[in-house]
XYZ file of C-alpha atoms in Angstrom:
412
model
C -7.900 -36.355 -26.714
C -7.981 -39.957 -27.948
C -9.103 -42.691 -25.575
C -9.507 -46.457 -25.873
C -12.985 -47.773 -26.487
C -13.908 -50.185 -23.646
C -15.695 -52.466 -26.119
C -13.492 -52.808 -29.225
C -10.329 -51.305 -27.694
C -9.789 -49.066 -30.731
C -8.927 -45.368 -30.386
C -11.738 -42.849 -30.352
C -12.162 -39.164 -29.376
C -13.272 -38.572 -25.787
C -15.813 -36.061 -27.147
C -17.560 -38.669 -29.361
C -21.098 -39.704 -28.359
C -20.446 -43.286 -29.432
C -17.588 -45.360 -30.858
C -17.511 -45.045 -34.697
C -16.133 -48.608 -34.899
C -18.572 -50.571 -32.755
C -21.223 -48.057 -31.613
C -20.373 -48.309 -27.860
C -21.721 -45.197 -25.935
C -18.491 -43.295 -25.169
C -19.993 -40.282 -23.303
C -21.551 -42.499 -20.631
C -18.251 -44.320 -20.089
C -16.341 -41.029 -19.614
C -18.901 -39.796 -17.064
C -18.609 -43.050 -15.101
C -14.802 -42.706 -15.105
C -15.014 -39.141 -13.732
C -17.435 -40.257 -11.016
C -15.141 -43.123 -10.111
C -12.098 -40.833 -9.897
C -13.994 -38.389 -7.652
C -15.008 -41.250 -5.421
C -11.385 -42.415 -5.152
C -10.279 -38.832 -4.291
C -12.011 -39.009 -0.902
C -9.816 -37.611 1.870
C -8.019 -40.028 4.141
C -9.026 -40.443 7.743
C -6.942 -38.329 10.144
C -4.747 -40.184 12.709
C -6.160 -40.969 16.155
C -5.724 -38.044 18.546
C -4.759 -35.686 15.705
C -8.118 -33.872 15.678
C -10.828 -33.611 13.087
C -11.979 -31.273 10.330
C -15.664 -30.806 9.574
C -17.166 -28.947 6.629
C -20.221 -26.943 7.721
C -22.721 -27.256 4.865
C -26.076 -25.622 4.095
C -24.842 -22.337 5.575
C -23.345 -19.433 3.646
C -19.990 -19.308 5.499
C -16.789 -17.708 4.227
C -14.872 -20.182 6.377
C -16.839 -23.430 6.341
C -14.109 -25.810 7.574
C -14.025 -26.203 11.375
C -10.941 -27.630 13.094
C -11.398 -29.527 16.363
C -8.641 -30.825 18.640
C -8.754 -33.851 20.910
C -8.335 -32.871 24.580
C -9.227 -36.184 26.246
C -11.518 -39.200 26.231
C -14.823 -40.071 27.861
C -15.227 -42.981 30.282
C -16.235 -45.112 27.292
C -13.112 -44.191 25.326
C -14.760 -41.725 22.960
C -12.561 -38.704 22.085
C -13.482 -35.315 23.534
C -13.105 -32.518 21.011
C -12.892 -28.742 21.425
C -12.566 -26.027 18.775
C -8.979 -25.152 17.899
C -8.017 -21.814 19.427
C -7.602 -18.948 18.779
C -9.006 -19.656 15.261
C -11.392 -22.564 14.619
C -12.846 -21.878 11.153
C -10.920 -21.836 7.860
C -11.610 -21.100 4.188
C -10.251 -24.422 2.888
C -9.663 -27.930 4.154
C -5.920 -27.521 3.627
C -5.795 -24.393 5.806
C -7.577 -26.245 8.618
C -5.260 -29.231 8.215
C -2.156 -26.989 8.358
C -3.446 -25.373 11.577
C -3.907 -28.822 13.161
C -0.387 -29.820 12.103
C 1.044 -26.708 13.813
C -1.023 -27.385 16.929
C 0.170 -30.996 17.152
C 3.817 -29.887 16.914
C 3.367 -28.073 20.238
C -0.092 -28.846 21.693
C -1.313 -26.531 24.407
C -3.842 -27.276 27.122
C -7.170 -25.625 26.420
C -8.567 -26.447 29.849
C -10.409 -23.400 31.151
C -9.556 -24.425 34.728
C -5.815 -23.788 34.371
C -4.235 -22.351 37.522
C -2.237 -19.125 37.685
C 0.975 -21.135 37.989
C 0.096 -23.272 34.950
C -0.612 -20.165 32.861
C 2.734 -18.690 33.980
C 4.585 -21.879 32.996
C 3.025 -21.741 29.521
C 3.389 -17.990 28.997
C 6.911 -17.383 30.330
C 8.942 -19.574 27.885
C 7.009 -18.103 24.955
C 7.544 -14.545 26.189
C 11.287 -15.029 26.786
C 11.964 -15.966 23.155
C 12.399 -12.256 22.406
C 13.859 -11.059 25.732
C 17.327 -11.114 27.295
C 18.299 -13.235 30.306
C 18.688 -10.269 32.646
C 15.084 -9.181 32.071
C 13.954 -12.770 32.565
C 15.622 -12.923 35.973
C 13.763 -9.777 37.069
C 10.454 -11.448 36.149
C 11.340 -14.647 38.021
C 12.309 -12.584 41.101
C 8.966 -10.746 41.064
C 7.036 -13.975 40.455
C 8.270 -15.353 43.813
C 6.042 -12.806 45.612
C 2.880 -14.166 43.946
C 2.831 -17.603 45.641
C -0.479 -16.868 47.398
C -2.347 -17.143 44.072
C -0.328 -19.918 42.379
C -3.093 -22.515 42.839
C -6.061 -20.283 42.007
C -7.834 -20.829 38.696
C -6.690 -18.031 36.433
C -10.236 -17.226 35.398
C -11.014 -16.498 39.084
C -8.245 -13.877 39.412
C -9.507 -10.351 40.069
C -7.847 -6.978 40.618
C -7.853 -7.412 44.402
C -5.778 -10.599 44.166
C -3.134 -8.905 42.017
C -3.026 -5.880 44.337
C -2.668 -8.313 47.251
C 0.483 -9.784 45.687
C 1.854 -6.292 45.120
C 1.172 -4.987 48.614
C 1.287 -8.072 50.847
C 3.332 -10.625 48.884
C 6.311 -12.169 50.669
C 9.279 -14.275 49.669
C 11.434 -16.404 51.961
C 15.145 -16.148 51.097
C 17.888 -17.634 53.298
C 15.630 -17.482 56.352
C 14.659 -13.876 55.679
C 11.121 -12.770 54.791
C 11.259 -10.195 52.033
C 8.627 -7.702 50.903
C 8.456 -6.407 47.305
C 10.173 -3.102 46.540
C 8.302 -0.429 44.538
C 10.062 -1.596 41.359
C 9.105 -5.219 42.081
C 5.478 -4.184 42.666
C 5.463 -2.577 39.249
C 6.972 -5.757 37.762
C 4.251 -7.917 39.393
C 1.595 -5.743 37.750
C 3.377 -6.117 34.406
C 3.526 -9.923 34.769
C -0.232 -10.174 35.314
C -0.874 -7.739 32.444
C 0.995 -10.041 30.062
C -0.339 -13.326 31.462
C -3.857 -11.903 31.226
C -3.261 -11.018 27.572
C -2.059 -14.583 26.969
C -5.111 -16.100 28.685
C -7.407 -13.758 26.772
C -5.841 -14.733 23.449
C -6.427 -18.426 24.198
C -10.002 -17.749 25.389
C -9.335 -18.988 28.904
C -10.723 -15.695 30.256
C -12.988 -13.049 28.767
C -11.560 -10.088 30.717
C -7.980 -9.168 31.646
C -8.527 -7.766 35.141
C -4.853 -6.823 35.501
C -5.419 -4.031 32.977
C -8.455 -2.694 34.808
C -6.310 -0.607 37.181
C -3.096 1.425 37.101
C -0.078 1.371 39.395
C -0.737 3.820 42.244
C 0.853 7.272 42.296
C 2.634 6.345 45.540
C 4.396 3.397 43.881
C 5.376 5.514 40.870
C 6.835 8.213 43.139
C 8.703 5.586 45.176
C 10.220 4.148 41.969
C 11.400 7.639 40.982
C 12.981 8.105 44.407
C 14.762 4.742 44.069
C 16.187 5.655 40.665
C 19.828 6.746 40.742
C 20.951 9.160 38.044
C 23.786 8.116 35.744
C 26.970 10.142 35.962
C 29.849 10.755 33.532
C 33.435 10.065 34.542
C 35.526 12.999 35.711
C 38.735 14.102 33.964
C 40.781 12.541 36.792
C 38.872 9.265 36.518
C 39.410 9.103 32.747
C 43.142 9.707 33.286
C 43.219 6.763 35.696
C 41.413 4.550 33.193
C 43.813 5.436 30.362
C 46.839 5.031 32.625
C 45.593 1.547 33.609
C 44.045 0.461 30.305
C 45.784 -2.934 30.672
C 43.838 -3.654 33.861
C 41.115 -6.279 33.216
C 38.050 -4.722 31.564
C 39.355 -1.126 31.705
C 39.598 -1.324 27.913
C 35.940 -2.413 27.693
C 34.853 0.616 29.724
C 37.033 2.976 27.649
C 35.510 1.600 24.434
C 32.047 2.301 25.850
C 33.054 5.853 26.817
C 34.063 6.583 23.209
C 31.198 4.812 21.422
C 28.079 5.187 23.581
C 26.944 1.547 23.529
C 24.628 0.320 26.240
C 26.452 -2.351 28.302
C 24.295 -5.151 26.900
C 24.796 -3.857 23.364
C 28.569 -3.862 23.768
C 28.560 -7.371 25.238
C 26.416 -8.619 22.327
C 28.693 -7.201 19.612
C 29.904 -9.981 17.339
C 33.302 -9.790 15.668
C 31.611 -10.316 12.301
C 30.024 -6.894 12.859
C 33.320 -5.172 13.664
C 35.028 -3.848 10.530
C 38.694 -3.116 11.255
C 39.253 -1.798 7.728
C 36.555 0.867 7.690
C 36.588 1.063 11.532
C 32.859 0.569 12.113
C 30.816 -1.242 14.772
C 27.310 -2.445 13.857
C 24.977 -3.497 16.636
C 22.320 -2.287 19.036
C 19.063 -3.287 20.656
C 16.016 -2.054 22.590
C 14.481 0.417 20.110
C 13.791 0.588 16.379
C 16.293 3.439 16.071
C 18.894 1.499 18.071
C 18.864 -1.880 16.316
C 21.632 -2.586 13.786
C 23.035 0.934 13.918
C 26.551 1.714 12.655
C 28.906 3.526 15.036
C 32.371 4.779 14.009
C 35.309 3.415 16.009
C 37.068 6.456 17.468
C 40.794 6.619 16.731
C 41.666 6.632 20.452
C 40.091 3.214 21.061
C 41.082 1.481 17.829
C 44.087 -0.297 19.423
C 41.810 -1.521 22.239
C 39.188 -2.809 19.789
C 41.920 -4.470 17.718
C 43.244 -6.256 20.816
C 39.798 -7.526 21.865
C 39.145 -8.632 18.290
C 42.423 -10.604 18.184
C 41.698 -12.200 21.581
C 38.232 -13.291 20.407
C 39.726 -14.823 17.263
C 42.379 -16.604 19.320
C 39.896 -18.291 21.688
C 37.355 -18.990 18.936
C 34.650 -16.701 20.307
C 32.128 -14.966 18.066
C 31.817 -12.033 20.492
C 34.123 -9.030 20.844
C 33.999 -8.898 24.678
C 34.779 -12.119 26.554
C 35.631 -13.402 30.026
C 39.401 -13.413 30.471
C 39.957 -15.094 33.836
C 41.784 -18.476 33.954
C 38.599 -20.019 35.361
C 37.079 -19.671 31.897
C 39.667 -21.865 30.246
C 36.886 -24.452 29.728
C 35.635 -22.349 26.802
C 32.869 -20.634 28.800
C 33.922 -17.205 27.556
C 30.458 -15.662 27.076
C 30.184 -12.396 29.001
C 26.696 -11.814 30.412
C 25.526 -8.502 31.860
C 25.625 -9.910 35.405
C 29.201 -11.125 34.927
C 30.249 -7.753 33.550
C 28.477 -5.898 36.364
C 30.626 -7.736 38.927
C 33.839 -7.045 36.979
C 32.849 -3.400 36.526
C 32.454 -2.972 40.291
C 35.829 -4.636 40.878
C 37.475 -2.245 38.392
C 35.879 0.824 40.007
C 37.062 -0.349 43.410
C 40.590 -1.205 42.229
C 41.096 2.226 40.631
C 39.433 4.052 43.539
C 36.853 5.675 41.289
C 33.500 7.002 42.512
C 31.735 3.913 43.963
C 28.380 5.238 42.728
C 29.352 4.541 39.112
C 27.260 1.932 37.290
C 27.763 0.036 33.999
C 25.553 2.481 32.033
C 27.758 5.446 32.996
C 30.085 4.877 30.028
C 27.148 5.669 27.741
C 26.307 8.738 29.841
C 29.945 9.852 29.580
C 29.928 9.536 25.775
C 26.794 11.680 25.396
C 28.097 14.288 27.854
C 31.463 14.560 26.074
C 29.783 14.688 22.655
C 27.722 17.679 23.731
C 30.733 19.280 25.392
C 32.706 19.154 22.134
C 29.672 20.321 20.105
C 29.058 17.119 18.149
C 25.978 17.571 15.931
C 22.859 16.632 17.940
C 21.559 14.377 15.161
C 24.931 12.634 14.927
C 24.679 11.893 18.652
C 21.178 10.446 18.206
C 22.273 8.292 15.264
C 25.227 6.906 17.227
C 23.425 6.194 20.536
C 20.220 4.941 18.897
C 17.788 7.640 19.987
C 14.750 8.343 17.821
C 14.713 11.457 15.638
C 11.433 13.347 15.513
C 12.439 16.041 13.030
C 10.810 15.033 9.711
C 13.352 16.896 7.583
C 16.281 15.113 9.208
C 14.571 11.728 9.513
C 13.044 11.481 6.035
C 14.585 13.979 3.655
C 18.204 14.319 4.808
C 20.612 11.660 3.547
C 23.802 11.414 5.603
C 27.061 9.818 4.549
C 28.754 7.616 7.145
C 31.880 9.771 6.798
C 29.854 12.562 8.421
C 29.465 10.458 11.590
C 33.187 9.643 11.536
C 34.053 13.337 11.349
C 31.644 14.206 14.168
C 32.824 11.508 16.587
C 36.440 12.593 16.189
C 35.530 15.949 17.791
C 35.543 14.117 21.135
C 38.940 14.259 22.823
């Protein structure tokens, strides 16, 4: 490459020892330029409060760059730094810088003296990003019984404190003192399991004491005794539902009885996932086998699905099932599980059906009828989202969707 001689300003090769025109030492000039450019490439100082990155030298480290975050100031105004958690050391400066950028987008308190309540307030929003609202409400309800340990430092929590919340926790509601049910006791244990994992990940504790014991056999047996079995609808009840399919939400229940969706799955179905040409639903949740599964739309419920689809389009909703009452004229059409549960009970009462029926019974009815009419057992599992353990069927057998359509039509 040709460069300009600093002395005579004529062009000369950068590999020349000296300028052929004037004799100026070129090699020395190039070295000085490189040194100058390296000096100018010095990294800029990080903003105040952003943190700092230090390269650990004279040690053979695979990750020599340590990231520190600022968590406060001394009485003299000097910043107090602590290692970034959960990872403090990085292979390159840029990796450490990126980690500090992510931390500063949503800084978390690394104080080891955080209380149980403070840990809960940090953990719960993060945990709920992947959970539904109904499950969240069950956690909040169980959390009310843990008030006796709210102000304890989380690192001081031991098994006996968690067991105390489970066995002796109370909650005041409308002047009534409530004690946790067996199911709530199990939920309390689960909450502390997960909060302990969170605190362990952020190095606030070194042991998760919630996982050092199991729920007692007595509580497990009590939960089993509380559990009410699902029941299919009788022939007479199905006749009533078909005779009154225009009654609010009877069509929703009939669709469930002929498709096997869980209530929450049916309420979460978007119209973009309902194909009225090929007559297919696509939806699902809860398990790997259940997510995004295709289910044929049975011929008996196609008019009902078409009507719900048209209603959703008319009101501008993205969901197939919506609130229909005049009170929802303000565009609050979203149907939650709790809303549907109330409407389901009203429908059961209005048609004088068995009062023990619950919203999951439509799914139970579908599976019962499918077995009654000898629908292939693997077809049932594909449609309701149950896992298949048979290797031949799961891995080596390729099924056409038309096979599912043929099988579901066996149900009458």
